[in-house]
């Protein structure tokens, strides 16, 4: 149970939500886990819920408190909301700003700054953790280049140039991804990004992790009332969750890449976990996919101190917190969107 930004996150499984006066009561096997006043809540987000009382749902609907339900894996199930004027205004603001390149750049810059900053510190931490196994001077030079690109991003005023700078940063960072693979180099290596289909084991793991992160982020955005298909950096395309792709940029390296690298370097996976097709595509075997999913869910339970809020949150809640912060910015409650900056 965690309360952030006037949102109550219920992350324990099998918790029943009930109404008591003007409070929400959290029950598990008839044991009371907590009691939270409803008057200062904007929304309640429950993962792996057992249920909620009709009285609580009615109270939330009448008082414009969103009540959202997700599976334990983060898949969005449903939400109970009252009058929709808040979400309508929020989405209209999102659509209006998305149609304006000038306004889109203001938001997209921070997505990319977050990505570059986090990738820079992935490299910096690697030189601290493995100084004898890495070419430290090469990593320090890449870190310096990312810092310079961040300076250019801060001054960038159009989306095309911003995408170019993001691409430059990706090239700098990707050149060192193979160096971060410390074990099983004959099986796991990185030459270039390949997808649809992935052509090697490392790219197969990256693609799966990015897909899971995109799903988690899209669900989080929908939960706060935003349209996950209307982005600022990634433009509209049928069937593409453009805003989710925007928001996850700052988390790709930090969340997905580091997760995949840890699985490889801890030797959780090996060559026998993958299947190579006649066209060269490399895919997970069924059991390996299940192992990956289990590890992903375990990782989401790890705690981290949120750099903007200064509070400890589970990794799995980071997309939800960032979605809330983005919604706060679009509503005018924040001067700018604060990206997730890790160090």
XYZ file of N, CA and C in Angstrom, residues 6-120:
345
model
N -1.653 12.046 -4.180
C -3.082 11.895 -3.950
C -3.679 10.660 -4.608
N -2.817 9.680 -4.875
C -3.267 8.399 -5.432
C -2.852 7.286 -4.481
N -3.781 6.401 -4.157
C -3.486 5.255 -3.309
C -3.197 4.049 -4.196
N -1.996 3.494 -4.092
C -1.608 2.295 -4.829
C -1.704 1.093 -3.891
N -2.501 0.112 -4.262
C -2.645 -1.118 -3.477
C -1.967 -2.234 -4.265
N -0.771 -2.610 -3.834
C 0.033 -3.557 -4.611
C 0.042 -4.957 -4.029
N -0.510 -5.144 -2.841
C -0.593 -6.496 -2.281
C -1.715 -7.272 -2.967
N -1.504 -8.547 -3.259
C -2.570 -9.343 -3.896
C -3.691 -9.683 -2.921
N -4.840 -9.971 -3.483
C -5.979 -10.484 -2.704
C -6.441 -9.532 -1.615
N -6.453 -8.236 -1.921
C -6.938 -7.235 -0.970
C -8.326 -6.778 -1.405
N -9.255 -6.770 -0.458
C -10.625 -6.309 -0.730
C -10.765 -4.873 -0.234
N -11.377 -4.034 -1.070
C -11.542 -2.624 -0.754
C -12.983 -2.369 -0.327
N -13.141 -1.711 0.802
C -14.490 -1.462 1.321
C -14.595 -0.028 1.824
N -15.834 0.413 1.994
C -16.107 1.762 2.471
C -16.497 1.718 3.951
N -15.920 2.652 4.708
C -16.297 2.804 6.110
C -16.369 4.289 6.406
N -17.590 4.809 6.485
C -17.737 6.254 6.625
C -17.221 6.944 5.384
N -16.223 7.790 5.541
C -15.579 8.448 4.405
C -14.134 7.971 4.275
N -13.950 6.692 4.562
C -12.621 6.084 4.485
C -12.680 4.815 3.636
N -11.565 4.508 2.976
C -11.442 3.226 2.302
C -10.705 2.288 3.246
N -11.260 1.102 3.426
C -10.681 0.081 4.299
C -10.091 -1.018 3.431
N -8.862 -1.442 3.742
C -8.206 -2.512 3.005
C -8.237 -3.771 3.858
N -8.867 -4.817 3.318
C -9.055 -6.060 4.056
C -8.400 -7.223 3.312
N -7.772 -8.100 4.083
C -7.213 -9.326 3.515
C -7.504 -10.459 4.490
N -8.282 -11.432 4.041
C -8.703 -12.543 4.905
C -9.327 -12.007 6.197
N -10.176 -10.978 6.016
C -10.911 -10.342 7.108
C -10.011 -9.576 8.081
N -8.723 -9.481 7.780
C -7.815 -8.678 8.599
C -7.712 -7.283 7.996
N -7.832 -6.263 8.828
C -7.758 -4.885 8.352
C -6.295 -4.482 8.180
N -5.906 -4.172 6.927
C -4.534 -3.784 6.634
C -4.316 -2.280 6.729
N -5.376 -1.522 6.481
C -5.205 -0.083 6.502
C -6.521 0.645 6.369
N -6.476 1.931 6.730
C -7.664 2.785 6.671
C -7.196 4.150 6.186
N -7.697 4.577 5.029
C -7.238 5.816 4.405
C -8.433 6.749 4.188
N -8.356 8.005 4.639
C -9.433 8.973 4.362
C -9.579 9.206 2.860
N -10.798 9.244 2.380
C -11.057 9.413 0.946
C -11.086 10.879 0.512
N -11.241 11.794 1.455
C -11.479 13.186 1.061
C -10.293 13.822 0.344
N -9.064 13.274 0.546
C -7.906 13.867 -0.122
C -7.326 12.957 -1.205
N -8.124 11.981 -1.657
C -7.676 11.090 -2.730
C -8.301 11.488 -4.065
N -7.479 11.399 -5.130
C -7.980 11.587 -6.495
C -8.267 10.258 -7.164
N -7.514 9.237 -6.772
C -7.725 7.930 -7.390
C -7.176 6.826 -6.505
N -7.698 5.609 -6.735
C -7.233 4.399 -6.062
C -6.865 3.402 -7.161
N -5.653 2.873 -7.096
C -5.162 1.930 -8.101
C -4.884 0.609 -7.400
N -5.608 -0.437 -7.781
C -5.479 -1.738 -7.128
C -4.932 -2.770 -8.099
N -3.902 -3.487 -7.674
C -3.294 -4.547 -8.470
C -3.681 -5.901 -7.871
N -4.089 -6.820 -8.712
C -4.420 -8.161 -8.254
C -5.517 -8.158 -7.210
N -6.550 -7.373 -7.457
C -7.591 -7.146 -6.446
C -8.506 -8.351 -6.299
N -9.043 -8.491 -5.083
C -10.105 -9.469 -4.855
C -11.453 -8.864 -5.204
N -11.610 -7.579 -4.929
C -12.863 -6.916 -5.257
C -12.991 -5.610 -4.507
N -14.070 -4.924 -4.778
C -14.383 -3.667 -4.107
C -15.877 -3.641 -3.840
N -16.259 -3.071 -2.726
C -17.669 -3.059 -2.357
C -18.445 -2.095 -3.251
N -19.706 -2.406 -3.551
C -20.541 -1.469 -4.307
C -20.635 -0.106 -3.627
N -20.625 -0.099 -2.309
C -20.701 1.173 -1.592
C -19.479 2.040 -1.883
N -18.286 1.416 -1.913
C -17.073 2.171 -2.216
C -17.103 2.671 -3.656
N -17.515 1.810 -4.589
C -17.584 2.226 -5.983
C -18.554 3.386 -6.160
N -19.690 3.312 -5.462
C -20.653 4.404 -5.546
C -20.108 5.701 -4.979
N -19.429 5.615 -3.844
C -18.852 6.810 -3.226
C -17.810 7.436 -4.161
N -16.950 6.588 -4.730
C -15.910 7.094 -5.632
C -16.537 7.758 -6.858
N -17.579 7.149 -7.411
C -18.234 7.723 -8.585
C -18.861 9.078 -8.259
N -19.500 9.174 -7.103
C -20.160 10.424 -6.723
C -19.172 11.539 -6.409
N -17.994 11.164 -5.942
C -17.015 12.163 -5.517
C -15.848 12.305 -6.484
N -16.039 11.783 -7.708
C -15.046 11.932 -8.780
C -13.673 11.390 -8.389
N -13.664 10.250 -7.702
C -12.423 9.547 -7.372
C -12.321 8.340 -8.298
N -11.287 8.278 -9.097
C -11.121 7.153 -10.019
C -10.723 5.905 -9.237
N -11.356 4.796 -9.572
C -11.045 3.505 -8.954
C -10.628 2.571 -10.083
N -9.345 2.192 -10.100
C -8.779 1.453 -11.225
C -8.302 0.078 -10.789
N -8.496 -0.900 -11.681
C -8.126 -2.274 -11.379
C -7.164 -2.806 -12.448
N -6.059 -3.409 -11.963
C -5.053 -4.014 -12.826
C -4.796 -5.444 -12.346
N -4.310 -6.279 -13.251
C -3.805 -7.580 -12.817
C -2.478 -7.369 -12.100
N -1.970 -8.407 -11.436
C -0.675 -8.292 -10.765
C 0.458 -8.074 -11.757
N 0.254 -8.444 -13.007
C 1.288 -8.224 -14.020
C 1.209 -6.831 -14.632
N 0.233 -6.020 -14.216
C 0.149 -4.650 -14.689
C -0.780 -4.442 -15.862
N -1.533 -5.469 -16.263
C -2.463 -5.290 -17.382
C -3.723 -4.574 -16.889
N -4.094 -3.523 -17.600
C -5.264 -2.738 -17.224
C -6.532 -3.565 -17.413
N -7.395 -3.559 -16.407
C -8.651 -4.299 -16.481
C -9.857 -3.385 -16.652
N -10.039 -2.467 -15.710
C -11.237 -1.624 -15.744
C -11.053 -0.452 -14.792
N -11.958 0.515 -14.928
C -11.945 1.621 -13.976
C -13.368 2.090 -13.724
N -13.584 2.590 -12.517
C -14.860 3.172 -12.124
C -14.614 4.653 -11.907
N -15.305 5.490 -12.644
C -15.124 6.925 -12.511
C -16.486 7.597 -12.411
N -16.468 8.786 -11.856
C -17.696 9.571 -11.775
C -17.844 10.423 -13.010
N -18.221 11.678 -12.826
C -18.356 12.576 -13.964
C -17.028 12.674 -14.691
N -17.086 12.600 -15.991
C -15.866 12.480 -16.787
C -15.261 13.804 -17.188
N -15.741 14.893 -16.621
C -15.253 16.185 -17.096
C -13.744 16.340 -16.907
N -13.209 15.791 -15.810
C -11.782 15.928 -15.578
C -10.963 15.270 -16.673
N -11.274 13.999 -16.986
C -10.529 13.303 -18.021
C -10.760 13.900 -19.393
N -11.977 14.397 -19.655
C -12.256 15.022 -20.944
C -11.369 16.251 -21.135
N -11.294 17.090 -20.112
C -10.465 18.291 -20.204
C -8.992 17.917 -20.355
N -8.558 16.905 -19.601
C -7.170 16.463 -19.686
C -6.840 15.959 -21.085
N -7.720 15.133 -21.639
C -7.444 14.593 -22.978
C -7.521 15.666 -24.056
N -8.451 16.618 -23.912
C -8.511 17.700 -24.884
C -7.226 18.518 -24.852
N -6.687 18.727 -23.651
C -5.400 19.418 -23.536
C -4.297 18.610 -24.203
N -4.291 17.295 -23.958
C -3.295 16.419 -24.592
C -3.369 16.513 -26.106
N -4.567 16.448 -26.669
C -4.726 16.487 -28.125
C -4.286 17.844 -28.681
N -4.650 18.914 -27.960
C -4.292 20.247 -28.436
C -2.775 20.446 -28.453
N -2.112 20.039 -27.385
C -0.660 20.203 -27.325
C 0.040 19.287 -28.331
N -0.513 18.093 -28.534
C 0.080 17.178 -29.504
C 0.019 17.747 -30.927
N -1.015 18.519 -31.217
C -1.151 19.131 -32.543
C -0.198 20.295 -32.747
N 0.381 20.815 -31.669
C 1.310 21.945 -31.744
C 2.742 21.443 -31.620
N 3.552 21.638 -32.657
C 4.944 21.193 -32.581
C 5.695 21.938 -31.484
N 5.432 23.221 -31.327
C 6.123 24.011 -30.315
C 5.863 23.458 -28.918
N 4.604 23.129 -28.630
C 4.269 22.589 -27.312
C 4.764 21.146 -27.172
N 4.704 20.373 -28.246
C 5.174 18.989 -28.203
C 6.665 18.923 -27.892
N 7.437 19.839 -28.476
C 8.881 19.851 -28.252
C 9.202 20.094 -26.787
N 8.441 20.971 -26.144
C 8.695 21.266 -24.729
C 8.616 20.003 -23.873
N 7.656 19.144 -24.201
C 7.480 17.911 -23.433
C 8.475 16.847 -23.888
N 8.612 16.702 -25.208
C 9.475 15.654 -25.755
C 10.936 15.851 -25.356
N 11.362 17.113 -25.224
C 12.743 17.380 -24.794
C 13.059 16.683 -23.481
N 12.104 16.730 -22.547
C 12.363 16.135 -21.243
C 12.371 14.614 -21.287
N 11.557 14.022 -22.186
C 11.642 12.574 -22.366
C 13.053 12.179 -22.800
N 13.597 12.917 -23.773
C 14.912 12.584 -24.322
C 16.031 12.937 -23.351
N 15.885 14.038 -22.626
C 16.884 14.368 -21.609
C 16.957 13.255 -20.565
N 15.789 12.750 -20.167
C 15.776 11.648 -19.209
C 16.473 10.419 -19.759
N 16.226 10.118 -21.016
C 16.852 8.949 -21.630
C 18.368 9.093 -21.680
N 18.846 10.237 -22.159
C 20.283 10.451 -22.291
C 20.973 10.463 -20.931
N 20.341 11.129 -19.969
C 20.903 11.209 -18.628
C 21.034 9.816 -18.011
N 19.974 9.027 -18.118
C 20.008 7.684 -17.534
C 21.015 6.787 -18.235
N 21.099 6.888 -19.565
C 22.083 6.086 -20.289
C 23.508 6.496 -19.919
N 23.713 7.786 -19.723
C 25.035 8.266 -19.299
C 25.426 7.626 -17.967
